[in-house]
Structure formats: C-alpha cells, structure tokens
Coordinates of C-alpha atoms in Angstrom, one line a residue:
L8 CA 14.6 9.3 23.8
V9 CA 13.1 7.1 21.4
Y10 CA 15.7 4.2 21.3
L11 CA 16.4 4.6 24.6
H12 CA 12.5 4.1 25.2
L13 CA 12.7 1.2 22.5
F14 CA 15.9 -0.5 24.6
L15 CA 14.0 -0.4 28.3
M16 CA 10.9 -2.5 27.0
G17 CA 12.9 -4.9 25.2
I18 CA 13.0 -4.3 22.2
N19 CA 15.6 -4.9 19.8
A20 CA 14.0 -2.6 16.3
T21 CA 15.6 -0.4 14.0
L22 CA 13.6 2.9 13.3
T23 CA 14.0 3.9 9.6
Y24 CA 13.2 7.5 8.4
D25 CA 9.0 7.0 8.3
T26 CA 8.9 5.9 11.6
L27 CA 10.9 9.0 13.0
R28 CA 9.4 11.4 11.2
F29 CA 5.3 9.8 12.2
G30 CA 5.9 7.7 14.8
E31 CA 7.6 9.8 18.0
F32 CA 5.0 8.5 20.3
E33 CA 2.6 11.1 21.8
D34 CA 0.9 10.6 24.8
F35 CA -3.0 9.6 24.0
P36 CA -5.2 12.9 24.4
E37 CA -7.2 13.4 28.0
T38 CA -10.8 13.8 26.3
S39 CA -14.1 13.2 26.8
D40 CA -14.0 12.2 23.3
P41 CA -14.8 8.6 22.4
V42 CA -12.8 6.9 21.8
W43 CA -13.4 3.7 18.8
I44 CA -10.9 0.5 18.4
L45 CA -12.0 -2.2 15.9
G46 CA -15.9 -1.4 16.8
K47 CA -15.3 -1.0 21.3
E48 CA -15.7 2.0 22.7
F49 CA -13.5 3.6 25.6
N50 CA -13.4 6.6 27.8
A51 CA -10.0 8.1 27.7
L52 CA -10.2 9.4 31.1
T53 CA -11.3 6.3 32.7
E54 CA -9.8 3.7 30.5
K55 CA -6.8 4.8 29.0
E56 CA -5.4 1.7 30.0
D57 CA -8.1 -0.9 28.9
I58 CA -7.4 0.9 25.5
F59 CA -3.7 0.4 25.2
S60 CA -4.6 -3.2 26.3
D61 CA -6.8 -3.9 23.5
V62 CA -4.3 -1.8 20.6
T63 CA -1.3 -3.7 22.2
S64 CA -3.2 -7.5 22.0
R65 CA -3.6 -6.7 18.2
L66 CA -0.5 -7.4 16.0
W67 CA 1.7 -5.2 14.5
L68 CA 3.9 -6.8 11.5
T69 CA 6.4 -4.6 10.7
Y70 CA 9.4 -4.3 8.2
R71 CA 11.5 -7.4 9.3
K72 CA 15.4 -8.5 7.5
N73 CA 17.7 -11.5 7.8
F74 CA 15.0 -13.6 6.6
P75 CA 15.0 -16.6 3.8
P76 CA 15.5 -15.1 0.9
I77 CA 12.4 -14.7 -1.3
G78 CA 11.7 -17.2 -3.8
G79 CA 15.5 -18.2 -3.3
T80 CA 17.3 -15.9 -4.5
G81 CA 15.2 -12.5 -4.0
P82 CA 15.2 -9.5 -1.0
T83 CA 16.2 -11.1 2.4
S84 CA 14.5 -7.8 3.9
D85 CA 11.6 -6.2 3.0
T86 CA 12.7 -2.3 4.2
G87 CA 11.2 -0.1 1.6
W88 CA 9.0 -1.4 0.0
G89 CA 6.8 -4.2 1.8
C90 CA 4.2 -1.6 4.0
M91 CA 1.7 -2.6 2.0
L92 CA 2.1 -6.3 2.8
R93 CA 2.5 -5.8 6.2
C94 CA -0.7 -4.2 6.4
G95 CA -2.3 -7.0 4.4
Q96 CA -0.8 -9.1 7.2
M97 CA -2.4 -7.0 10.2
I98 CA -5.7 -7.1 9.3
L99 CA -5.7 -11.2 8.1
G100 CA -4.1 -11.5 11.4
E101 CA -7.2 -9.2 13.2
A102 CA -9.4 -11.8 11.5
L103 CA -7.5 -14.8 13.1
I104 CA -7.6 -13.4 16.3
C105 CA -11.5 -13.7 16.3
R106 CA -11.5 -16.6 14.7
H107 CA -10.1 -18.9 17.3
L108 CA -9.3 -16.7 20.0
G109 CA -12.2 -13.9 20.2
R110 CA -12.6 -10.1 19.8
D111 CA -11.6 -9.7 23.5
W112 CA -9.0 -12.2 24.0
R113 CA -6.6 -9.5 25.5
W114 CA -2.0 -9.8 25.0
V115 CA 0.0 -10.3 28.4
R116 CA 3.5 -9.9 27.7
G117 CA 5.4 -13.2 29.4
Q118 CA 2.3 -15.1 29.5
P119 CA 2.0 -19.1 28.9
Q120 CA 0.3 -18.9 24.9
K121 CA -2.4 -20.9 24.2
E122 CA -1.9 -23.3 20.6
E123 CA -3.7 -21.3 19.1
Y124 CA -2.0 -18.1 19.4
I125 CA 1.5 -19.9 18.6
S126 CA -0.3 -21.4 15.4
I127 CA -1.6 -17.5 14.5
L128 CA 1.7 -17.0 14.9
N129 CA 3.3 -18.8 13.2
A130 CA 0.5 -18.8 9.7
F131 CA 2.7 -15.1 9.2
L132 CA 6.4 -15.8 10.4
D133 CA 8.7 -14.9 7.2
K134 CA 9.6 -17.9 5.3
K135 CA 7.8 -19.3 2.4
D136 CA 6.5 -22.6 4.3
S137 CA 3.6 -19.8 6.2
Y138 CA 0.7 -19.0 5.4
Y139 CA 0.4 -16.4 5.0
S140 CA 3.8 -15.0 5.5
L141 CA 6.3 -12.5 3.5
H142 CA 7.8 -14.4 1.2
Q143 CA 3.6 -16.0 0.2
I144 CA 2.0 -12.9 0.0
A145 CA 4.8 -11.5 -2.3
Q146 CA 5.1 -14.7 -4.8
M147 CA 1.0 -14.9 -5.1
G148 CA 1.6 -11.2 -6.0
V149 CA 3.2 -12.0 -9.0
G150 CA 0.0 -13.6 -10.6
E151 CA -1.7 -10.1 -9.5
G152 CA 0.9 -8.3 -11.9
K153 CA 3.5 -7.1 -8.8
S154 CA 7.1 -8.5 -9.2
I155 CA 9.0 -9.2 -6.2
G156 CA 9.4 -5.8 -3.7
Q157 CA 7.2 -3.9 -5.8
W158 CA 5.0 -1.4 -4.0
Y159 CA 1.5 -2.7 -3.2
G160 CA -2.0 -1.1 -3.2
P161 CA -5.0 -2.0 -0.9
N162 CA -6.8 -4.1 -3.8
T163 CA -3.8 -6.1 -4.9
V164 CA -2.9 -7.1 -1.2
A165 CA -6.8 -7.8 -0.5
Q166 CA -6.9 -10.1 -3.7
V167 CA -3.4 -11.9 -2.8
L168 CA -4.9 -12.5 0.3
K169 CA -7.6 -13.9 -0.8
K170 CA -6.0 -16.2 -2.9
L171 CA -4.0 -17.7 0.2
A172 CA -7.2 -18.0 2.4
V173 CA -7.7 -21.2 0.2
F174 CA -4.8 -22.6 1.2
D175 CA -5.8 -23.0 4.7
S176 CA -7.9 -25.7 6.1
W177 CA -6.7 -24.9 9.8
S178 CA -8.8 -21.8 10.2
R179 CA -11.2 -22.1 6.9
L180 CA -12.1 -18.6 5.8
A181 CA -13.8 -17.4 3.2
V182 CA -12.4 -13.8 2.2
H183 CA -14.7 -11.9 -0.1
V184 CA -13.5 -8.9 -2.1
A185 CA -16.2 -6.5 -3.2
M186 CA -15.5 -4.7 -5.7
D187 CA -16.9 -1.6 -8.3
N188 CA -17.9 -0.6 -4.0
T189 CA -21.0 -3.0 -4.4
V190 CA -21.7 -5.9 -0.9
V191 CA -23.7 -8.2 -3.2
I192 CA -25.5 -11.0 -0.2
E193 CA -25.8 -13.1 -2.8
E194 CA -22.7 -14.0 -3.6
I195 CA -21.8 -14.0 -0.1
K196 CA -24.0 -16.2 1.4
R197 CA -23.0 -18.6 -1.8
L198 CA -19.3 -18.3 -0.2
C199 CA -20.2 -18.9 2.7
M200 CA -22.5 -21.8 2.4
P201 CA -20.9 -23.5 -0.6
W202 CA -23.8 -26.5 -0.1
L203 CA -26.7 -24.8 -0.1
D204 CA -28.8 -24.6 -3.3
Y205 CA -29.6 -21.1 -3.8
G206 CA -31.7 -21.8 -7.3
G207 CA -32.4 -18.2 -8.0
G208 CA -31.8 -16.1 -4.9
A209 CA -33.3 -17.8 -2.0
C210 CA -33.8 -21.0 -0.3
A211 CA -35.5 -24.3 -1.8
D212 CA -39.3 -24.6 -0.1
P213 CA -39.8 -28.1 1.1
Q214 CA -42.9 -28.0 -1.0
G215 CA -40.9 -27.4 -3.8
G216 CA -41.6 -23.6 -3.8
M217 CA -39.3 -20.6 -2.6
S218 CA -39.1 -18.8 0.1
E219 CA -37.3 -15.7 0.4
P220 CA -38.6 -14.5 4.6
N221 CA -38.8 -11.0 5.5
G222 CA -38.1 -10.2 1.8
C223 CA -34.9 -10.1 1.2
L224 CA -31.4 -12.8 1.2
E225 CA -30.9 -11.0 4.6
G226 CA -32.2 -13.6 7.4
A227 CA -33.3 -16.0 4.8
C228 CA -32.3 -19.8 5.2
A229 CA -32.8 -19.9 8.9
L230 CA -30.8 -23.3 9.5
A231 CA -30.4 -25.2 13.0
E232 CA -27.8 -24.9 15.6
E233 CA -26.1 -28.0 14.0
E234 CA -25.7 -26.5 10.9
T235 CA -24.9 -23.2 11.3
A236 CA -21.4 -24.7 11.6
L237 CA -20.9 -25.3 8.6
W238 CA -21.2 -21.6 7.6
K239 CA -17.7 -20.3 6.9
P240 CA -16.3 -17.5 8.5
L241 CA -16.4 -14.2 6.8
V242 CA -14.0 -11.8 6.1
L243 CA -15.1 -9.2 3.7
L244 CA -12.8 -6.6 2.5
I245 CA -13.6 -3.4 0.0
P246 CA -10.9 -1.9 -1.7
L247 CA -12.4 2.2 -1.9
R248 CA -11.4 5.1 -3.1
L249 CA -13.0 8.2 -1.4
G250 CA -11.4 10.9 -3.1
L251 CA -8.8 11.8 -6.3
S252 CA -5.6 13.2 -4.5
D253 CA -7.2 13.8 -0.9
I254 CA -10.1 11.9 1.0
N255 CA -13.8 13.4 0.2
E256 CA -15.0 15.3 3.2
A257 CA -18.5 14.2 3.3
Y258 CA -17.2 10.9 3.9
I259 CA -15.3 11.6 7.1
E260 CA -17.7 11.0 9.3
T261 CA -19.0 7.2 7.1
L262 CA -15.3 6.4 7.3
K263 CA -15.5 7.0 11.5
Q264 CA -19.5 5.0 11.6
C265 CA -17.1 1.7 10.2
F266 CA -14.8 1.3 12.8
Q267 CA -18.1 1.4 15.0
L268 CA -19.0 -1.5 13.9
P269 CA -18.3 -4.5 15.8
Q270 CA -17.3 -6.6 12.8
S271 CA -15.1 -3.9 11.9
L272 CA -11.4 -5.4 11.5
G273 CA -10.1 -2.0 10.4
V274 CA -8.8 -0.2 7.4
I275 CA -5.7 -0.4 5.6
G276 CA -4.3 2.5 3.5
G277 CA -2.1 5.2 4.8
K278 CA -0.3 7.6 2.4
P279 CA 0.6 7.5 -1.0
N280 CA 3.8 4.8 -1.0
S281 CA 3.4 5.2 3.1
A282 CA 0.7 1.9 4.5
H283 CA -0.7 2.0 7.5
Y284 CA -3.1 -0.3 9.6
F285 CA -5.8 1.7 10.7
I286 CA -7.7 0.4 13.9
G287 CA -9.7 3.2 15.6
Y288 CA -10.4 7.4 15.6
V289 CA -10.8 9.5 18.6
G290 CA -12.4 13.0 17.7
E291 CA -11.0 13.7 14.5
E292 CA -8.1 11.9 15.0
L293 CA -7.5 7.9 13.2
I294 CA -5.8 5.5 15.5
Y295 CA -3.1 3.4 13.4
L296 CA -0.4 0.6 13.6
D297 CA 3.1 1.6 11.7
P298 CA 4.8 -1.2 9.6
H299 CA 8.2 0.8 9.3
T300 CA 9.6 -0.3 11.8
T301 CA 12.9 -3.0 10.9
Q302 CA 13.1 -5.7 13.4
P303 CA 15.1 -9.0 13.1
A304 CA 13.3 -11.6 11.5
V305 CA 12.0 -14.4 13.7
E306 CA 12.2 -18.2 14.4
P307 CA 10.6 -20.6 16.7
G308 CA 12.2 -21.7 20.0
E309 CA 12.4 -25.7 20.5
D310 CA 9.9 -25.8 22.5
G311 CA 7.8 -24.7 19.7
Q312 CA 7.0 -20.6 21.3
V313 CA 7.4 -18.0 18.8
P314 CA 9.7 -14.6 20.6
D315 CA 6.3 -12.2 20.4
D316 CA 7.3 -9.6 21.9
T317 CA 7.9 -7.5 18.3
Y318 CA 4.6 -8.7 17.3
H319 CA 2.5 -6.3 19.6
C320 CA 2.9 -2.3 19.9
Q321 CA 3.9 -1.6 23.5
H322 CA 4.1 2.2 22.5
P323 CA 1.1 4.8 22.9
P324 CA -0.7 4.5 19.4
C325 CA 0.2 6.4 16.5
R326 CA -2.6 9.0 15.3
M327 CA -3.2 10.6 12.2
H328 CA -5.8 13.2 11.3
I329 CA -8.1 12.1 9.4
C330 CA -8.1 14.3 6.8
Q331 CA -4.1 13.6 5.7
I332 CA -5.1 9.7 4.8
D333 CA -5.0 9.1 1.1
P334 CA -8.0 8.2 -0.7
S335 CA -7.3 4.6 -1.8
I336 CA -8.5 2.2 1.2
A337 CA -9.9 -0.9 2.0
V338 CA -12.0 -1.8 4.5
G339 CA -12.3 -4.6 6.1
F340 CA -14.8 -6.7 8.4
F341 CA -15.5 -10.5 10.1
C342 CA -17.8 -12.0 10.6
R343 CA -18.2 -15.4 12.5
T344 CA -21.6 -16.8 11.3
E345 CA -24.2 -16.2 9.2
D346 CA -26.2 -14.0 12.1
D347 CA -23.2 -12.3 12.5
F348 CA -23.7 -11.3 8.7
D349 CA -26.9 -10.2 8.7
D350 CA -26.3 -8.1 11.9
W351 CA -23.5 -6.2 9.9
C352 CA -25.7 -6.0 6.8
A353 CA -28.8 -4.6 9.1
R354 CA -26.3 -2.0 10.8
V355 CA -24.7 -0.6 7.5
R356 CA -28.6 0.0 5.9
K357 CA -29.4 1.4 9.2
V358 CA -26.7 4.1 9.1
C359 CA -26.6 4.5 5.4
L360 CA -23.2 4.1 4.8
P361 CA -22.5 5.7 1.1
M362 CA -19.1 4.8 0.5
F363 CA -19.7 1.6 -0.6
E364 CA -24.1 -0.4 -1.9
L365 CA -25.3 -3.2 -0.6
A366 CA -27.4 -5.4 -3.2
D367 CA -29.5 -8.6 -2.9
R368 CA -28.3 -9.5 -5.5
Q369 CA -26.1 -8.6 -8.6
P370 CA -26.8 -5.7 -10.1
S371 CA -27.0 -5.9 -14.2
H372 CA -25.2 -3.1 -14.2
F373 CA -23.8 -0.4 -12.2
S374 CA -23.5 2.8 -14.1
C375 CA -26.9 3.8 -11.9
S376 CA -25.1 3.5 -8.9
V377 CA -21.9 4.3 -9.2
D378 CA -20.9 7.7 -10.6
V379 CA -17.6 7.3 -12.7
L380 CA -16.7 10.5 -12.7
N381 CA -14.2 11.8 -15.6
L382 CA -10.4 12.2 -15.4
A383 CA -9.5 14.3 -18.7
P384 CA -6.5 16.6 -18.1
D385 CA -8.4 19.9 -18.5
F386 CA -10.6 19.0 -14.9
F387 CA -7.1 19.1 -12.8
D388 CA -4.1 20.5 -12.6
S389 CA -1.0 18.4 -13.9
D390 CA 0.7 18.2 -10.4
R391 CA -3.1 16.4 -8.7
L392 CA -3.0 14.3 -12.1
E393 CA 0.7 13.2 -11.1
R394 CA 0.3 12.2 -7.6
F395 CA -3.2 11.0 -7.9
F396 CA -2.1 8.1 -10.7
D397 CA 1.6 7.8 -8.8
S398 CA 0.2 7.2 -5.6
E399 CA -2.6 4.4 -6.6
D400 CA -2.1 2.2 -10.4
E401 CA -4.7 -0.2 -9.4
E402 CA -8.5 -0.2 -10.7
F403 CA -11.1 1.9 -8.4
E404 CA -14.9 3.7 -9.1
I405 CA -14.1 7.2 -8.4
L406 CA -17.8 7.6 -5.9
S407 CA -19.8 10.4 -6.2
L408 CA -21.9 11.5 -3.7

C-alpha cells in the first residue's frame, strides 16, 4: 500500500527499512489541541489542508543515490549514514526559504518556479559545486573529525553549516552556533553587524560616551531605516543535550515552546543514529520530516528548472511521541532583522526557557550557570552508559534544572 501510494503521487522512491518501520503514513489526528508548525498555529479540525500545505512547502531532503562520487572516488549514495546531514540541509533550507521567499511562501505542485526558489534548490543538489550539497557537508566534516560516510551528530552538522555559509554570498547569512548552552547577545550583534563598533558592548555615543538603552543590548543601537539593511540575517543553532539516554521530562514543555516562537527553524535530532527534522508538535507528539527514503539524484533540466516533486513530502507528516526523542538535539532560529532578534530575545526571556541561558555578554565562566553532571560509571548501569556514549560522541553540557 505504501508503494502504491507513492506511485500514485508520482514519486519514484525506494523506501528503506527505517521508513517502513517509522514512517507509515497515519492520518493526522482529529483533535482540538493546537497544531504548531514553525511558529504558526493551526486548528486540526478546521485547517487540516492548511497544515498539509505548510508541511509540504518545507524542503524535504532525503537519502539520494547515483550522484557523482564524493571527492571523486567516494560514495555515490548516502543511504544508511547521511540522515543527519540531510536534516542539517533541511533546517538550513528552511532558513533560506524564510530569507528569500518568506515564511508564508507555499509550494504548489506544477506551479511555475520562482527564480529564488530555483536558486535555493540548486544550493542543495548532490554535486560538489552546490553551496550546501551533501558533497560539501561531507568533505567539510572531515575538518571536524568526521570521515566521509561517518554518522554525524547535531553539533557537528551545525558547525559544518556555519563554515559553509561563509561562501554563500547570495544569501549573506550569519550562522552562529551557541555553545555551552549560552546565547551571548553581544557576540551575535557583532556577528550580524560587523561594521558596528561595540567598544565595550554598547553603541558609541555621539558625545564620545557610551550609551546602553533599556539597560541591556536588546534594542540598543537603534539604526536609521537605511542602516538596518546592514544586518546580516541570522541563523542561530543551539546544540543541547536534554538528559542522558532519554530526554528529561522537565524539558518537554520547554521544547514545545521553541516551536511556538515565530523565529523557529525547528529542531534536528531523532533517535540514536537515526536523525529527523522536527518542525512542530500536536499534543504530546512531535511532527517531523523523515530523511530515510532513498531517491535518485536530481539534475536540472535544459531550461534550468529543477524537477522538484521529490523535494516536498506529499503524504501526511510523520509523528513521534516527544518522550522518544534522543536528548542530543540542535534547536534553530532565524532572525531576518535586528528587530526580529530583539523580539526573539524578549520572547525567550518572557517564557524563561530553561534549556539555555541568554546573556548580554560573555560570562567569565559557565560553572555558575551550568551544573555538569558527574558521569562516573557507578552512577549508571553499563547499558545506559553504552547507549549514551554510542549515540553521540560530541561534546555537550548536560543540563540540570
């Protein structure tokens, strides 16, 4: 039935074991609970078509096969190892859509393609000269200690995307990876407005002094309208570990709140060695796009158009109970302007998200704000330790409430 459904949609795809196991296409629930998709709220009883249209409009990056060998002699398919790389592509793809087309843009099958949309798709084609291709991510990952074909974690893919964005002069993104569970406002303002002299963390006063409106960096440096164009659109990625082998239930509501923020880019994570791109939630279930489908590599047509049906998920979105998510995640946000970033800061402080700290300036040290748990073996049984260290080999701070 699954194959028949895909055939009728015109999708030439080969389903993997993971897709058959986790991605059987259940009907979306008839519920009065609000549905949140990347900062947008929907009613499942009256807006189901709008929900599907929104989900379908997100870029769906999956395993591919028969693409040019990575590095000239490497793999020609990423089946079995590229799922987190694809999730990284999807979260960045959402940022590019917001950057060039707007959050309210919708994809309609067969509709003429906008030039900006074609440029975005070209950035993810599976070839070495695309900005954010699997080839570029895999080869850049070597510098992060990951050999080609090795599974990535959320932190590694975030660091790689940060490095690749430097070469994307068209999008002109500022990608910031906030480590140590801390988002430092001063660092981000300096990154997005490198021309601005912070001189101690505030704007230079025309009289020669330093001014700091509102007592902090938010809202500081009010710019003339023509100057705001000098803000580089921000992609903020925050790698976190919300527990040991399982997510700490204390963070569940907080994680949900991330999807309610209008700046939300979603979350990359999943299960150990099986990554997903989470874009929202309904009730106690997370809504996600699953990369575990192998499709043929795509080449642009002679007219420059990109066959794009396989870049949009056209079945009801997959769902997973929030308690099943692996605690290693990276949360993403997009701030097109400085006002967007200031608004994000205000919202984060209002809801008091305990997953990470928002600081005006770089703290002198983090030990006062983050309590690192002792991972001595006698505190946990050997099975839990083995799963913890096998599921993610990157450096994360373990959060405590």
